[in-house]
Amino acid sequence: MSAFVLAEEIKAKLMHVSTATLCTALFKRGLRNQFIQDVRPVSPKGGNMVGQAFTLRYIPAREDLNQLDVFRNPAHPQRAAVENCPPGHVLVIDSRKDPRAASAGAILVTRLMKRGVAGIVTDGGFRDSPEIGALDIHAYHNRPSAPTNLTLHQALEFDVPIGCGDVPVWPGDVIVGDDEGVVVVPHHLVEEVAAEALEMTAFEDFVAEEVRSGKSIIGLYPATNEQTRTAFQAWRTKNGR
Amino acid sequence: MSAFVLAEEIKAKLMHVSTATLCTALFKRGLRNQFIQDVRPVSPKGGNMVGQAFTLRYIPAREDLNQLDVFRNPAHPQRAAVENCPPGHVLVIDSRKDPRAASAGAILVTRLMKRGVAGIVTDGGFRDSPEIGALDIHAYHNRPSAPTNLTLHQALEFDVPIGCGDVPVWPGDVIVGDDEGVVVVPHHLVEEVAAEALEMTAFEDFVAEEVRSGKSIIGLYPATNEQTRTAFQAWRTKNGR
Amino acid sequence: MSAFVLAEEIKAKLMHVSTATLCTALFKRGLRNQFIQDVRPVSPKGGNMVGQAFTLRYIPAREDLNQLDVFRNPAHPQRAAVENCPPGHVLVIDSRKDPRAASAGAILVTRLMKRGVAGIVTDGGFRDSPEIGALDIHAYHNRPSAPTNLTLHQALEFDVPIGCGDVPVWPGDVIVGDDEGVVVVPHHLVEEVAAEALEMTAFEDFVAEEVRSGKSIIGLYPATNEQTRTAFQAWRTKNGR
Amino acid sequence: MSAFVLAEEIKAKLMHVSTATLCTALFKRGLRNQFIQDVRPVSPKGGNMVGQAFTLRYIPAREDLNQLDVFRNPAHPQRAAVENCPPGHVLVIDSRKDPRAASAGAILVTRLMKRGVAGIVTDGGFRDSPEIGALDIHAYHNRPSAPTNLTLHQALEFDVPIGCGDVPVWPGDVIVGDDEGVVVVPHHLVEEVAAEALEMTAFEDFVAEEVRSGKSIIGLYPATNEQTRTAFQAWRTKNGR
Amino acid sequence: MSAFVLAEEIKAKLMHVSTATLCTALFKRGLRNQFIQDVRPVSPKGGNMVGQAFTLRYIPAREDLNQLDVFRNPAHPQRAAVENCPPGHVLVIDSRKDPRAASAGAILVTRLMKRGVAGIVTDGGFRDSPEIGALDIHAYHNRPSAPTNLTLHQALEFDVPIGCGDVPVWPGDVIVGDDEGVVVVPHHLVEEVAAEALEMTAFEDFVAEEVRSGKSIIGLYPATNEQTRTAFQAWRTKNGR
Amino acid sequence: MSAFVLAEEIKAKLMHVSTATLCTALFKRGLRNQFIQDVRPVSPKGGNMVGQAFTLRYIPAREDLNQLDVFRNPAHPQRAAVENCPPGHVLVIDSRKDPRAASAGAILVTRLMKRGVAGIVTDGGFRDSPEIGALDIHAYHNRPSAPTNLTLHQALEFDVPIGCGDVPVWPGDVIVGDDEGVVVVPHHLVEEVAAEALEMTAFEDFVAEEVRSGKSIIGLYPATNEQTRTAFQAWRTKNGR
């Protein structure tokens, strides 16, 4: 497991920025490919999911190795991952973008919720998705998928680097999800990215207010007008941001 | 049409099990491919759709054979299928996974509803989907699609074996849908599969309760601990299941 | 920009017909491919979006031409398009069916709303999609997409013919959207298509009522029975349509 | 089986025209969708394949119905189709555009060759494709595929209307293949289409000669110049076409 | 690395059977998914590739971790895999079915050839593919791809279980390729599968001869006629097989 | 048209480097996306295609605007592009990655050849592809496609920025093709990229020779060993490169 520990104050910042803003902050640093593609919330939750990645890797299932009795083994990697994912972390599953069989179901996700895990993400699909959507835990997938994971997925190992939705995920990276989707922030960048994203969010909130009041975006977004920069400073003071 | 008739008591069981549980029961019997892929409810209905399959087969449309006046023919297979699908059955359409033109629209689906049909499934798309979603009938498709079916689909015949979402559907097979999707249960297996799925559902409900109360899944799911099996028996007694 | 101006009375008709009905009216005229494929409302709005197309063309982004500072240029085509799209028009973006990066975000869409633009359509994805869904403007896309448009899209020019979701869109064409999706009506056909669609809608409303009352579709839809035609005339008189 | 019989003189014409020219002749008649998409020769043969369609329909395989012993049944539709396809016809298989398992292998294709069948077409894949490519029979598929057809395909019936590569194929339609691919000519149009295509081919051969000699295409192709039409008549006389 | 060592006599058998026949032998044992999908020879070689799998795993590339200087590290997993793949083995690369950037190029494949490696397989693409096709080593990929692997692939580790073309590949499994494609034989089954496939090949060669001589496939393939079985025994004796 | 003119000496260099090497040189400059995806030679030609881009843009076809008589107009953009593409240039067509109808056919490509055009590239398909493959001009496409371009493509304009195979192509950019595929070199970089690629090619030729003689790639490729660098200098002197 990564030695990196996400500080509470950074996490607090990440609770109040969008995945879109984080993508832009990463783009500035040359990272163009950190948004997990074609994955969405099982149900929108309003608030953000923030936590470090705990990963689980699936490979295609070979029939003889994936009969139902494999789950009798307490060390089966899917079950072990669910019991070992640290509280506050996000379980991220590499399902090879294949939603034709499930990555997990409601009982396992309930267990994660009870263990204090922040969320679960797969680039495949969940079964029991209506139940999962009703749970008090963030869950992201491609689409609902009723067949047991054994149909197509062999759970191989956890806590290793993976791909998820065309994004590299290294254990310990910081995962942020909102109602739009999920972004992966490399842990060595998270402090500066969180700080910058919070600043950007203040500016975008100011801009949104200005636009709602009828202003043009030219000169305002980005702030190429001196007047915009002055108005923003006044807005910050007034709003304590 | 298949001579098989789904008994009411089996149907009643199927009203209370999920497509996910049915997939697992079928997986145990070597059937790994019975969940209709990439099809979803037009609107979630909460309860289950259960009925035998009445099928409709489309092939690609040739322009000269698919002008609007074909619908003046009362024997046009799409219209005839709508009038001939037995009450309680599910109309399943093979649209070759092509949602670029509609499989059917609100008027036909309303007629099915009035005739007591249990639901309609296509691996293409419906037009008038907002209206269909508001009707009191289960409807599953890939995505909304406004163009008339004549644009791409020739309705050829009904009550024949088809493919739907990569699943074989034989007339008379039992179709079960929930808010997750649709599974096809071969009719010769439905009695034992329904019984087993109901048992599995009781156990999963017990497990879910245990997990919500803080139990680990190890030893519990599956029930490798003797203690789990004992507790489950007690739970059954207590809950009358 | 197209010299064609959509008359208010035609627009009024288009507010009360569905994209499905319009597709059929266009199909009768040999236009089979006017429904924008695989695009959906960010959030359903109930009513129709109607307006002439103002287009924006993207090509794939080359990294050196698409750094963040390009937005400092007030003539950047994306920003200029937002400020130049005429009130009442619909901004239609050719994103080459690539939703892996955003076509636009909430601030720009808010500006469009404030400027009185009728809606925005892309065959890619929007960022800030939860915010966009809450705005009082129609917005259609393929799926949410947080990465900045610079990641994959170069905004090149506006007010030119484009493709969107496999449909040709010529500036000035009439764009109609409902909760099902978006159809493109060539401007030279809009008067007759709107009139015919309104007539068809009256008939379909009558048919829907008949079907809900238990009638068969045979002879009714289409109206091959003389009795249907008589009943329809009576219905029109009674309902003033 | 269709009562239509392709006359030898029409067949002779079709041996000397390209699928491209046939597509244009069909396009003129409003048929835009007769070229089988994404299918190619297993190996290029130089000459044309011409024959009436004899069809075979596959649906997705259910595991219990598709064990190896099904081939012991002499009436198994795949085997029966191979023995019943009339000499001179083309066996066209609806494999639902799924090449992940084979549509047929070298032994069956050899048998077709021995029986005098003109060719075989699938929108899936062949196994033993290197052997098939070496046989003296036209064969078209999407890509090589070693797994037995039982893996994914249930041979259901033959001599029925099917879809192949997004094209409707009616039994008796005329199938023409060249090194580019395969086009389906509805039988009621084949006489006029063959005649027109032969004329077009003469003109295109003339044009090709002119272009190779350095002429511009403007005024030549199409022949909007009077001079072109005169030169073409002279060319026809000279070349006896 | 797997302790299993492929015996020379088994390898010799596998040199004379096709991937199609091996797929059928595996299908009989319930393994339906061992043919690597959508992968083809860079150039056909005629003979078979046979060797145990030595695997290499790629994940999506993060830009900061995949600059050109990473190759200066002698332990870079791509380079190390090339130097560590045992002679006679096949290097199998998990490229997540993404051919948009290369999996390897001609210099590395030449090095593998010089080291006595039996072949290389990726579910992505090779760069320098014309040069690779001319080398005396088997190479299989999806399609040519010029961009350096760093563009999209991070070489992570070797000698671990992977997926390749939707097939699970465990280190030590036996990889067999012919001009059709590549099949993965689990090592614990290879002895019996090789033996059975060799028997099947003898029978298929006999059948092919019979079919070429004009026999029907009914009763012959499979050998449901007693006469077929007798004739086959005579053929075996005569041909020493 | 771009004012940039490709100097003969730069062109000469580009005749002797591979698209793979050019991709790496561009990657070093932060351009990761210049290889046209999923496009291949109609037939391999051995040598390189080098020329500046002359572009042609297609949008989806509307049926009423794309009847056969449009070709009677000498200014039809497809025909005009063929007559206006400067000798030595490469005609690059934006077909929106849609090969279901042709981008062009043999007569037009013959005319380009006669006019001294260096090659033609589309991200769609060519009709008459066997004839095109036999011509003495480079041609790249996705796959053969017999239907006339009018079926799906409206030729709109030429000499404008386009996308082709997910790559931006600006008029005047330098297009290089080999038997692997096609790369787009922005014109402002071509001088330095050509020079560097030629240097890289010398080194890679040296490395290839070393590897063929049995050397390990470690320390050799890249040249982290001092000894490699010395040997390379000797090789250059000896081979005059």
PDB file of C-alpha atoms in Angstrom, chain C residues 54-128:
ATOM      1  CA  PHE C  54     -26.196  28.394 -35.070  1.00  0.00           C
ATOM      2  CA  THR C  55     -23.288  26.015 -35.486  1.00  0.00           C
ATOM      3  CA  LEU C  56     -19.830  25.592 -34.001  1.00  0.00           C
ATOM      4  CA  ARG C  57     -17.203  23.310 -35.487  1.00  0.00           C
ATOM      5  CA  TYR C  58     -14.498  21.495 -33.537  1.00  0.00           C
ATOM      6  CA  ILE C  59     -11.608  19.522 -34.968  1.00  0.00           C
ATOM      7  CA  PRO C  60      -9.213  17.326 -33.013  1.00  0.00           C
ATOM      8  CA  ALA C  61      -6.943  19.389 -30.765  1.00  0.00           C
ATOM      9  CA  ARG C  62      -3.239  19.695 -31.413  1.00  0.00           C
ATOM     10  CA  GLU C  63      -1.517  20.195 -28.091  1.00  0.00           C
ATOM     11  CA  ASP C  64       0.518  23.286 -28.996  1.00  0.00           C
ATOM     12  CA  LEU C  65      -2.526  25.133 -30.280  1.00  0.00           C
ATOM     13  CA  ASN C  66      -4.739  24.333 -27.329  1.00  0.00           C
ATOM     14  CA  GLN C  67      -3.159  25.571 -24.148  1.00  0.00           C
ATOM     15  CA  LEU C  68      -5.297  27.334 -21.562  1.00  0.00           C
ATOM     16  CA  ASP C  69      -4.225  30.824 -22.623  1.00  0.00           C
ATOM     17  CA  VAL C  70      -6.100  30.528 -25.925  1.00  0.00           C
ATOM     18  CA  PHE C  71      -9.177  31.574 -24.001  1.00  0.00           C
ATOM     19  CA  ARG C  72      -7.586  34.983 -23.396  1.00  0.00           C
ATOM     20  CA  ASN C  73      -8.314  35.713 -27.032  1.00  0.00           C
ATOM     21  CA  PRO C  74     -11.808  37.284 -27.182  1.00  0.00           C
ATOM     22  CA  ALA C  75     -12.144  35.941 -30.724  1.00  0.00           C
ATOM     23  CA  HIS C  76     -11.616  32.319 -29.661  1.00  0.00           C
ATOM     24  CA  PRO C  77     -14.322  30.577 -31.699  1.00  0.00           C
ATOM     25  CA  GLN C  78     -15.924  28.822 -28.737  1.00  0.00           C
ATOM     26  CA  ARG C  79     -16.271  32.022 -26.755  1.00  0.00           C
ATOM     27  CA  ALA C  80     -17.192  34.080 -29.816  1.00  0.00           C
ATOM     28  CA  ALA C  81     -19.864  31.553 -30.748  1.00  0.00           C
ATOM     29  CA  VAL C  82     -21.401  31.888 -27.311  1.00  0.00           C
ATOM     30  CA  GLU C  83     -21.542  35.655 -27.629  1.00  0.00           C
ATOM     31  CA  ASN C  84     -22.726  35.604 -31.263  1.00  0.00           C
ATOM     32  CA  CYS C  85     -25.388  32.918 -31.247  1.00  0.00           C
ATOM     33  CA  PRO C  86     -28.594  34.881 -31.892  1.00  0.00           C
ATOM     34  CA  PRO C  87     -31.273  34.864 -29.197  1.00  0.00           C
ATOM     35  CA  GLY C  88     -33.871  32.217 -29.940  1.00  0.00           C
ATOM     36  CA  HIS C  89     -31.371  30.111 -31.873  1.00  0.00           C
ATOM     37  CA  VAL C  90     -29.875  26.778 -30.841  1.00  0.00           C
ATOM     38  CA  LEU C  91     -26.100  26.394 -30.645  1.00  0.00           C
ATOM     39  CA  VAL C  92     -25.211  23.068 -32.278  1.00  0.00           C
ATOM     40  CA  ILE C  93     -21.660  21.780 -31.843  1.00  0.00           C
ATOM     41  CA  ASP C  94     -19.866  19.270 -34.045  1.00  0.00           C
ATOM     42  CA  SER C  95     -17.725  17.406 -31.512  1.00  0.00           C
ATOM     43  CA  ARG C  96     -17.101  14.480 -33.880  1.00  0.00           C
ATOM     44  CA  LYS C  97     -19.137  12.217 -31.547  1.00  0.00           C
ATOM     45  CA  ASP C  98     -16.245  12.311 -29.068  1.00  0.00           C
ATOM     46  CA  PRO C  99     -17.399  12.777 -25.460  1.00  0.00           C
ATOM     47  CA  ARG C 100     -14.013  12.063 -23.905  1.00  0.00           C
ATOM     48  CA  ALA C 101     -13.520  15.790 -23.339  1.00  0.00           C
ATOM     49  CA  ALA C 102     -16.116  18.503 -22.794  1.00  0.00           C
ATOM     50  CA  SER C 103     -17.767  20.531 -25.517  1.00  0.00           C
ATOM     51  CA  ALA C 104     -18.635  23.306 -23.060  1.00  0.00           C
ATOM     52  CA  GLY C 105     -19.330  23.933 -19.373  1.00  0.00           C
ATOM     53  CA  ALA C 106     -21.858  25.587 -17.087  1.00  0.00           C
ATOM     54  CA  ILE C 107     -20.552  29.140 -17.326  1.00  0.00           C
ATOM     55  CA  LEU C 108     -20.863  29.240 -21.101  1.00  0.00           C
ATOM     56  CA  VAL C 109     -24.270  27.618 -21.026  1.00  0.00           C
ATOM     57  CA  THR C 110     -25.427  30.084 -18.398  1.00  0.00           C
ATOM     58  CA  ARG C 111     -24.270  32.905 -20.654  1.00  0.00           C
ATOM     59  CA  LEU C 112     -26.271  31.401 -23.533  1.00  0.00           C
ATOM     60  CA  MET C 113     -29.317  31.205 -21.281  1.00  0.00           C
ATOM     61  CA  LYS C 114     -28.931  34.825 -20.266  1.00  0.00           C
ATOM     62  CA  ARG C 115     -28.559  35.849 -23.895  1.00  0.00           C
ATOM     63  CA  GLY C 116     -31.919  34.229 -24.700  1.00  0.00           C
ATOM     64  CA  VAL C 117     -30.549  31.334 -26.692  1.00  0.00           C
ATOM     65  CA  ALA C 118     -33.063  28.493 -26.941  1.00  0.00           C
ATOM     66  CA  GLY C 119     -30.695  25.626 -26.296  1.00  0.00           C
ATOM     67  CA  ILE C 120     -27.382  23.901 -26.903  1.00  0.00           C
ATOM     68  CA  VAL C 121     -26.654  20.554 -28.521  1.00  0.00           C
ATOM     69  CA  THR C 122     -23.392  18.618 -28.833  1.00  0.00           C
ATOM     70  CA  ASP C 123     -22.610  15.122 -29.980  1.00  0.00           C
ATOM     71  CA  GLY C 124     -19.881  15.118 -27.344  1.00  0.00           C
ATOM     72  CA  GLY C 125     -20.376  15.817 -23.640  1.00  0.00           C
ATOM     73  CA  PHE C 126     -20.753  18.739 -21.259  1.00  0.00           C
ATOM     74  CA  ARG C 127     -18.725  19.386 -18.135  1.00  0.00           C
ATOM     75  CA  ASP C 128     -20.439  20.774 -15.025  1.00  0.00           C
TER      76      ASP C 128
END
